């Protein structure tokens, strides 16, 4: 249930939108002051000092609001990213996939899982395991387009959204990612670590499908690749 605390901002309201509305209101006050000044310049010159004070206060408040707007935008961006790898998190992935599902165009989903990641953590340590995940994201990004979404889904599992990509092309992308990731050891502070990955591919073929269904299909394909 939406609740509105003192000050009129609901808890569910986006602070970026609140800051933008405040900025627009202050702009309106400044413009209104200019209009009033034109009307009373000759008839009420004593009001001019008051209008100057209003404009000065509005400008100062506008500077504060713009700073808050910047901080709110940064906080919103951070909330949508995985703190370790900097990749979009599951929340952002779900939102972007929902936008793609509302569009009738084809798109594909890749599920990537690090092979024997528990062995990496046990043998090299969790710090090295964290480095492996960060390097994995970097290598995946180099293998895809800027419009593709490389997201950390959970643990050592990553999901890539490929907009406007059909099945055959998605499998080519998956092969390219596999080559980029496994083409050489991951250089960490614990030394070079050989890393393998398994990748599953699913392509939207029905308009009424869901992200969950696509992920399930890609998961099954990924586990088949892992067994091989």
PDB file of C-alpha atoms in Angstrom:
ATOM      1  CA  UNK A   1       0.000   0.000   0.000  1.00  0.00           C
ATOM      2  CA  UNK A   2       1.272   3.473  -0.877  1.00  0.00           C
ATOM      3  CA  UNK A   3       1.860   5.650   2.142  1.00  0.00           C
ATOM      4  CA  UNK A   4       2.720   9.314   2.083  1.00  0.00           C
ATOM      5  CA  UNK A   5       5.011  10.569   4.874  1.00  0.00           C
ATOM      6  CA  UNK A   6       5.251  14.243   5.914  1.00  0.00           C
ATOM      7  CA  UNK A   7       6.370  16.297   2.947  1.00  0.00           C
ATOM      8  CA  UNK A   8       4.090  14.591   0.446  1.00  0.00           C
ATOM      9  CA  UNK A   9       6.546  12.088  -1.104  1.00  0.00           C
ATOM     10  CA  UNK A  10       5.281   8.517  -1.195  1.00  0.00           C
ATOM     11  CA  UNK A  11       7.726   5.769  -0.235  1.00  0.00           C
ATOM     12  CA  UNK A  12       7.310   4.142  -3.624  1.00  0.00           C
ATOM     13  CA  UNK A  13       7.890   7.333  -5.563  1.00  0.00           C
ATOM     14  CA  UNK A  14      11.026   7.590  -7.685  1.00  0.00           C
ATOM     15  CA  UNK A  15      13.358  10.223  -6.188  1.00  0.00           C
ATOM     16  CA  UNK A  16      14.637  11.068  -9.663  1.00  0.00           C
ATOM     17  CA  UNK A  17      11.090  12.015 -10.677  1.00  0.00           C
ATOM     18  CA  UNK A  18      10.609  14.001  -7.458  1.00  0.00           C
ATOM     19  CA  UNK A  19      13.796  15.982  -8.091  1.00  0.00           C
ATOM     20  CA  UNK A  20      12.776  16.630 -11.685  1.00  0.00           C
ATOM     21  CA  UNK A  21       9.351  17.911 -10.599  1.00  0.00           C
ATOM     22  CA  UNK A  22      10.987  20.189  -8.021  1.00  0.00           C
ATOM     23  CA  UNK A  23      13.370  21.540 -10.655  1.00  0.00           C
ATOM     24  CA  UNK A  24      10.458  22.271 -12.988  1.00  0.00           C
ATOM     25  CA  UNK A  25       8.591  24.045 -10.184  1.00  0.00           C
ATOM     26  CA  UNK A  26      11.588  26.241  -9.408  1.00  0.00           C
ATOM     27  CA  UNK A  27      11.964  27.100 -13.089  1.00  0.00           C
ATOM     28  CA  UNK A  28       8.310  28.150 -13.087  1.00  0.00           C
ATOM     29  CA  UNK A  29       8.850  30.380 -10.048  1.00  0.00           C
ATOM     30  CA  UNK A  30      11.804  32.058 -11.750  1.00  0.00           C
ATOM     31  CA  UNK A  31       9.808  32.654 -14.939  1.00  0.00           C
ATOM     32  CA  UNK A  32       6.846  33.985 -12.955  1.00  0.00           C
ATOM     33  CA  UNK A  33       9.163  36.413 -11.148  1.00  0.00           C
ATOM     34  CA  UNK A  34      10.350  37.790 -14.481  1.00  0.00           C
ATOM     35  CA  UNK A  35       6.764  38.281 -15.646  1.00  0.00           C
ATOM     36  CA  UNK A  36       5.747  40.009 -12.415  1.00  0.00           C
ATOM     37  CA  UNK A  37       8.768  42.304 -12.633  1.00  0.00           C
ATOM     38  CA  UNK A  38       7.672  43.475 -16.077  1.00  0.00           C
ATOM     39  CA  UNK A  39       4.170  44.229 -14.785  1.00  0.00           C
ATOM     40  CA  UNK A  40       5.108  46.119 -11.593  1.00  0.00           C
ATOM     41  CA  UNK A  41       8.339  47.772 -12.691  1.00  0.00           C
ATOM     42  CA  UNK A  42       6.727  51.213 -12.963  1.00  0.00           C
ATOM     43  CA  UNK A  43       3.743  50.941 -10.626  1.00  0.00           C
ATOM     44  CA  UNK A  44       5.363  49.122  -7.657  1.00  0.00           C
ATOM     45  CA  UNK A  45       9.158  49.539  -7.730  1.00  0.00           C
ATOM     46  CA  UNK A  46       9.375  48.478  -4.050  1.00  0.00           C
ATOM     47  CA  UNK A  47       8.474  44.928  -5.098  1.00  0.00           C
ATOM     48  CA  UNK A  48      11.622  44.552  -7.190  1.00  0.00           C
ATOM     49  CA  UNK A  49      13.844  43.785  -4.188  1.00  0.00           C
ATOM     50  CA  UNK A  50      11.437  41.072  -3.112  1.00  0.00           C
ATOM     51  CA  UNK A  51      11.476  39.565  -6.588  1.00  0.00           C
ATOM     52  CA  UNK A  52      15.280  39.588  -6.603  1.00  0.00           C
ATOM     53  CA  UNK A  53      15.267  37.731  -3.277  1.00  0.00           C
ATOM     54  CA  UNK A  54      12.819  35.195  -4.678  1.00  0.00           C
ATOM     55  CA  UNK A  55      14.973  34.611  -7.748  1.00  0.00           C
ATOM     56  CA  UNK A  56      18.137  34.264  -5.666  1.00  0.00           C
ATOM     57  CA  UNK A  57      16.482  31.760  -3.329  1.00  0.00           C
ATOM     58  CA  UNK A  58      15.066  29.839  -6.291  1.00  0.00           C
ATOM     59  CA  UNK A  59      18.493  29.627  -7.909  1.00  0.00           C
ATOM     60  CA  UNK A  60      20.063  28.305  -4.722  1.00  0.00           C
ATOM     61  CA  UNK A  61      17.297  25.747  -4.306  1.00  0.00           C
ATOM     62  CA  UNK A  62      17.680  24.768  -7.973  1.00  0.00           C
ATOM     63  CA  UNK A  63      21.378  24.062  -7.418  1.00  0.00           C
ATOM     64  CA  UNK A  64      20.507  21.843  -4.436  1.00  0.00           C
ATOM     65  CA  UNK A  65      17.763  20.021  -6.352  1.00  0.00           C
ATOM     66  CA  UNK A  66      20.046  19.363  -9.327  1.00  0.00           C
ATOM     67  CA  UNK A  67      22.671  17.926  -6.963  1.00  0.00           C
ATOM     68  CA  UNK A  68      20.040  15.686  -5.336  1.00  0.00           C
ATOM     69  CA  UNK A  69      18.799  14.660  -8.778  1.00  0.00           C
ATOM     70  CA  UNK A  70      22.323  13.600  -9.752  1.00  0.00           C
ATOM     71  CA  UNK A  71      22.769  11.629  -6.510  1.00  0.00           C
ATOM     72  CA  UNK A  72      19.359   9.976  -6.929  1.00  0.00           C
ATOM     73  CA  UNK A  73      20.191   8.936 -10.507  1.00  0.00           C
ATOM     74  CA  UNK A  74      23.527   7.483  -9.364  1.00  0.00           C
ATOM     75  CA  UNK A  75      21.861   5.611  -6.503  1.00  0.00           C
ATOM     76  CA  UNK A  76      19.223   4.237  -8.871  1.00  0.00           C
ATOM     77  CA  UNK A  77      21.914   3.017 -11.256  1.00  0.00           C
ATOM     78  CA  UNK A  78      23.873   1.358  -8.441  1.00  0.00           C
ATOM     79  CA  UNK A  79      20.725  -0.359  -7.176  1.00  0.00           C
ATOM     80  CA  UNK A  80      20.370  -2.026 -10.555  1.00  0.00           C
ATOM     81  CA  UNK A  81      23.917  -3.390 -10.699  1.00  0.00           C
ATOM     82  CA  UNK A  82      25.768  -6.285  -9.138  1.00  0.00           C
ATOM     83  CA  UNK A  83      28.249  -4.762  -6.654  1.00  0.00           C
ATOM     84  CA  UNK A  84      31.029  -7.269  -7.472  1.00  0.00           C
ATOM     85  CA  UNK A  85      31.103  -7.279 -11.265  1.00  0.00           C
ATOM     86  CA  UNK A  86      29.275  -4.053 -12.063  1.00  0.00           C
ATOM     87  CA  UNK A  87      26.996  -5.998 -14.403  1.00  0.00           C
ATOM     88  CA  UNK A  88      23.223  -5.449 -14.357  1.00  0.00           C
ATOM     89  CA  UNK A  89      21.616  -7.532 -11.620  1.00  0.00           C
ATOM     90  CA  UNK A  90      18.564  -9.795 -11.776  1.00  0.00           C
ATOM     91  CA  UNK A  91      16.218  -6.878 -11.112  1.00  0.00           C
ATOM     92  CA  UNK A  92      17.549  -4.910 -14.090  1.00  0.00           C
ATOM     93  CA  UNK A  93      17.633  -8.028 -16.265  1.00  0.00           C
ATOM     94  CA  UNK A  94      13.973  -8.733 -15.498  1.00  0.00           C
ATOM     95  CA  UNK A  95      12.953  -5.160 -16.324  1.00  0.00           C
ATOM     96  CA  UNK A  96      14.832  -5.117 -19.631  1.00  0.00           C
ATOM     97  CA  UNK A  97      13.517  -8.550 -20.596  1.00  0.00           C
ATOM     98  CA  UNK A  98       9.973  -7.379 -19.824  1.00  0.00           C
ATOM     99  CA  UNK A  99      10.472  -4.477 -22.232  1.00  0.00           C
ATOM    100  CA  UNK A 100      11.659  -6.889 -24.940  1.00  0.00           C
ATOM    101  CA  UNK A 101       8.687  -9.187 -24.334  1.00  0.00           C
ATOM    102  CA  UNK A 102       6.301  -6.278 -24.920  1.00  0.00           C
ATOM    103  CA  UNK A 103       7.869  -5.892 -28.364  1.00  0.00           C
ATOM    104  CA  UNK A 104       6.964  -8.527 -30.985  1.00  0.00           C
ATOM    105  CA  UNK A 105      10.528  -8.670 -32.337  1.00  0.00           C
ATOM    106  CA  UNK A 106      12.565 -11.821 -31.892  1.00  0.00           C
ATOM    107  CA  UNK A 107      15.264 -12.023 -29.225  1.00  0.00           C
ATOM    108  CA  UNK A 108      17.382 -14.716 -27.597  1.00  0.00           C
ATOM    109  CA  UNK A 109      18.614 -15.532 -24.114  1.00  0.00           C
ATOM    110  CA  UNK A 110      21.927 -17.114 -23.157  1.00  0.00           C
ATOM    111  CA  UNK A 111      22.544 -18.747 -19.783  1.00  0.00           C
ATOM    112  CA  UNK A 112      26.223 -19.065 -18.843  1.00  0.00           C
ATOM    113  CA  UNK A 113      27.504 -21.140 -15.957  1.00  0.00           C
ATOM    114  CA  UNK A 114      31.135 -21.428 -14.810  1.00  0.00           C
ATOM    115  CA  UNK A 115      32.270 -25.053 -14.865  1.00  0.00           C
ATOM    116  CA  UNK A 116      33.491 -26.384 -11.498  1.00  0.00           C
ATOM    117  CA  UNK A 117      33.386 -22.939  -9.891  1.00  0.00           C
ATOM    118  CA  UNK A 118      33.338 -24.534  -6.436  1.00  0.00           C
ATOM    119  CA  UNK A 119      36.744 -26.033  -7.235  1.00  0.00           C
ATOM    120  CA  UNK A 120      38.038 -22.565  -8.122  1.00  0.00           C
ATOM    121  CA  UNK A 121      36.908 -21.200  -4.755  1.00  0.00           C
ATOM    122  CA  UNK A 122      38.181 -24.214  -2.811  1.00  0.00           C
ATOM    123  CA  UNK A 123      41.549 -24.430  -4.566  1.00  0.00           C
ATOM    124  CA  UNK A 124      42.403 -20.763  -5.198  1.00  0.00           C
ATOM    125  CA  UNK A 125      40.278 -18.992  -2.580  1.00  0.00           C
ATOM    126  CA  UNK A 126      37.146 -16.865  -2.705  1.00  0.00           C
ATOM    127  CA  UNK A 127      39.059 -13.692  -3.610  1.00  0.00           C
ATOM    128  CA  UNK A 128      40.360 -15.414  -6.730  1.00  0.00           C
ATOM    129  CA  UNK A 129      36.839 -16.675  -7.402  1.00  0.00           C
ATOM    130  CA  UNK A 130      35.595 -13.076  -7.313  1.00  0.00           C
ATOM    131  CA  UNK A 131      38.310 -12.079  -9.780  1.00  0.00           C
ATOM    132  CA  UNK A 132      37.234 -14.887 -12.095  1.00  0.00           C
ATOM    133  CA  UNK A 133      33.657 -13.599 -12.133  1.00  0.00           C
ATOM    134  CA  UNK A 134      34.774 -10.048 -12.922  1.00  0.00           C
ATOM    135  CA  UNK A 135      37.060 -11.217 -15.731  1.00  0.00           C
ATOM    136  CA  UNK A 136      34.258 -13.398 -17.079  1.00  0.00           C
ATOM    137  CA  UNK A 137      31.960 -10.372 -17.395  1.00  0.00           C
ATOM    138  CA  UNK A 138      34.683  -8.383 -19.167  1.00  0.00           C
ATOM    139  CA  UNK A 139      35.315 -11.168 -21.684  1.00  0.00           C
ATOM    140  CA  UNK A 140      31.599 -11.643 -22.323  1.00  0.00           C
ATOM    141  CA  UNK A 141      31.147  -7.925 -22.958  1.00  0.00           C
ATOM    142  CA  UNK A 142      33.954  -7.936 -25.497  1.00  0.00           C
ATOM    143  CA  UNK A 143      32.207 -10.737 -27.390  1.00  0.00           C
ATOM    144  CA  UNK A 144      28.783  -9.096 -27.727  1.00  0.00           C
ATOM    145  CA  UNK A 145      27.244  -5.867 -29.027  1.00  0.00           C
ATOM    146  CA  UNK A 146      26.713  -2.733 -26.971  1.00  0.00           C
ATOM    147  CA  UNK A 147      22.961  -3.327 -27.224  1.00  0.00           C
ATOM    148  CA  UNK A 148      23.238  -6.789 -25.624  1.00  0.00           C
ATOM    149  CA  UNK A 149      22.748  -7.118 -21.869  1.00  0.00           C
ATOM    150  CA  UNK A 150      25.293  -9.109 -19.843  1.00  0.00           C
ATOM    151  CA  UNK A 151      23.775  -9.606 -16.378  1.00  0.00           C
ATOM    152  CA  UNK A 152      24.721 -11.539 -13.262  1.00  0.00           C
ATOM    153  CA  UNK A 153      21.754 -13.723 -12.424  1.00  0.00           C
ATOM    154  CA  UNK A 154      22.950 -15.601  -9.339  1.00  0.00           C
ATOM    155  CA  UNK A 155      26.270 -16.848  -7.993  1.00  0.00           C
ATOM    156  CA  UNK A 156      28.363 -18.009 -10.957  1.00  0.00           C
ATOM    157  CA  UNK A 157      25.412 -17.941 -13.357  1.00  0.00           C
ATOM    158  CA  UNK A 158      25.060 -15.142 -15.901  1.00  0.00           C
ATOM    159  CA  UNK A 159      22.368 -14.306 -18.419  1.00  0.00           C
ATOM    160  CA  UNK A 160      22.801 -12.414 -21.684  1.00  0.00           C
ATOM    161  CA  UNK A 161      19.890 -10.849 -23.541  1.00  0.00           C
ATOM    162  CA  UNK A 162      20.368 -10.625 -27.306  1.00  0.00           C
ATOM    163  CA  UNK A 163      17.759  -8.286 -28.833  1.00  0.00           C
ATOM    164  CA  UNK A 164      16.764  -8.805 -32.478  1.00  0.00           C
ATOM    165  CA  UNK A 165      18.697 -12.097 -32.545  1.00  0.00           C
ATOM    166  CA  UNK A 166      17.233 -15.356 -33.855  1.00  0.00           C
ATOM    167  CA  UNK A 167      18.291 -18.856 -32.866  1.00  0.00           C
ATOM    168  CA  UNK A 168      21.008 -19.535 -35.452  1.00  0.00           C
ATOM    169  CA  UNK A 169      22.679 -16.172 -34.851  1.00  0.00           C
ATOM    170  CA  UNK A 170      22.382 -16.616 -31.070  1.00  0.00           C
ATOM    171  CA  UNK A 171      24.245 -19.924 -31.296  1.00  0.00           C
ATOM    172  CA  UNK A 172      27.009 -18.186 -33.247  1.00  0.00           C
ATOM    173  CA  UNK A 173      27.217 -15.572 -30.487  1.00  0.00           C
ATOM    174  CA  UNK A 174      27.342 -18.321 -27.866  1.00  0.00           C
ATOM    175  CA  UNK A 175      30.256 -19.962 -29.687  1.00  0.00           C
ATOM    176  CA  UNK A 176      32.070 -16.638 -29.923  1.00  0.00           C
ATOM    177  CA  UNK A 177      31.579 -16.014 -26.205  1.00  0.00           C
ATOM    178  CA  UNK A 178      32.871 -19.502 -25.411  1.00  0.00           C
ATOM    179  CA  UNK A 179      36.004 -18.834 -27.457  1.00  0.00           C
ATOM    180  CA  UNK A 180      36.581 -15.462 -25.779  1.00  0.00           C
ATOM    181  CA  UNK A 181      36.094 -16.882 -22.284  1.00  0.00           C
ATOM    182  CA  UNK A 182      38.088 -20.092 -22.646  1.00  0.00           C
ATOM    183  CA  UNK A 183      40.725 -18.789 -25.063  1.00  0.00           C
ATOM    184  CA  UNK A 184      43.250 -18.331 -22.261  1.00  0.00           C
ATOM    185  CA  UNK A 185      43.568 -18.622 -18.468  1.00  0.00           C
ATOM    186  CA  UNK A 186      42.181 -15.919 -16.208  1.00  0.00           C
ATOM    187  CA  UNK A 187      45.064 -13.938 -14.750  1.00  0.00           C
ATOM    188  CA  UNK A 188      44.412 -13.369 -11.028  1.00  0.00           C
ATOM    189  CA  UNK A 189      46.492 -12.468  -8.001  1.00  0.00           C
ATOM    190  CA  UNK A 190      46.709 -16.195  -7.272  1.00  0.00           C
ATOM    191  CA  UNK A 191      48.131 -16.768 -10.732  1.00  0.00           C
ATOM    192  CA  UNK A 192      46.568 -17.972 -13.996  1.00  0.00           C
ATOM    193  CA  UNK A 193      43.378 -19.999 -13.589  1.00  0.00           C
ATOM    194  CA  UNK A 194      41.937 -22.089 -16.432  1.00  0.00           C
ATOM    195  CA  UNK A 195      38.200 -21.504 -16.615  1.00  0.00           C
ATOM    196  CA  UNK A 196      35.549 -23.332 -18.595  1.00  0.00           C
ATOM    197  CA  UNK A 197      31.918 -22.345 -19.112  1.00  0.00           C
ATOM    198  CA  UNK A 198      28.759 -24.024 -20.329  1.00  0.00           C
ATOM    199  CA  UNK A 199      26.258 -21.993 -22.345  1.00  0.00           C
ATOM    200  CA  UNK A 200      22.596 -22.630 -23.097  1.00  0.00           C
ATOM    201  CA  UNK A 201      20.575 -20.804 -25.754  1.00  0.00           C
ATOM    202  CA  UNK A 202      16.837 -20.093 -25.955  1.00  0.00           C
ATOM    203  CA  UNK A 203      15.020 -17.991 -28.549  1.00  0.00           C
ATOM    204  CA  UNK A 204      11.633 -16.398 -28.267  1.00  0.00           C
ATOM    205  CA  UNK A 205       9.362 -18.129 -30.768  1.00  0.00           C
ATOM    206  CA  UNK A 206       5.964 -17.325 -29.242  1.00  0.00           C
ATOM    207  CA  UNK A 207       4.580 -13.869 -28.512  1.00  0.00           C
ATOM    208  CA  UNK A 208       3.025 -14.947 -25.202  1.00  0.00           C
ATOM    209  CA  UNK A 209       6.154 -16.565 -23.747  1.00  0.00           C
ATOM    210  CA  UNK A 210       7.743 -15.432 -20.461  1.00  0.00           C
ATOM    211  CA  UNK A 211      11.267 -14.762 -19.265  1.00  0.00           C
ATOM    212  CA  UNK A 212      10.933 -17.680 -16.851  1.00  0.00           C
ATOM    213  CA  UNK A 213      10.091 -20.048 -19.703  1.00  0.00           C
ATOM    214  CA  UNK A 214      13.033 -18.837 -21.777  1.00  0.00           C
ATOM    215  CA  UNK A 215      15.424 -19.177 -18.841  1.00  0.00           C
ATOM    216  CA  UNK A 216      14.158 -22.697 -18.148  1.00  0.00           C
ATOM    217  CA  UNK A 217      14.729 -23.657 -21.767  1.00  0.00           C
ATOM    218  CA  UNK A 218      18.210 -22.092 -21.804  1.00  0.00           C
ATOM    219  CA  UNK A 219      19.009 -23.783 -18.469  1.00  0.00           C
ATOM    220  CA  UNK A 220      18.180 -27.190 -19.874  1.00  0.00           C
ATOM    221  CA  UNK A 221      20.373 -26.545 -22.909  1.00  0.00           C
ATOM    222  CA  UNK A 222      23.175 -25.339 -20.649  1.00  0.00           C
ATOM    223  CA  UNK A 223      23.051 -28.480 -18.500  1.00  0.00           C
ATOM    224  CA  UNK A 224      23.116 -30.647 -21.610  1.00  0.00           C
ATOM    225  CA  UNK A 225      26.259 -28.806 -22.704  1.00  0.00           C
ATOM    226  CA  UNK A 226      27.748 -29.257 -19.233  1.00  0.00           C
ATOM    227  CA  UNK A 227      27.102 -33.019 -19.293  1.00  0.00           C
ATOM    228  CA  UNK A 228      28.876 -33.262 -22.625  1.00  0.00           C
TER     229      UNK A 228
END
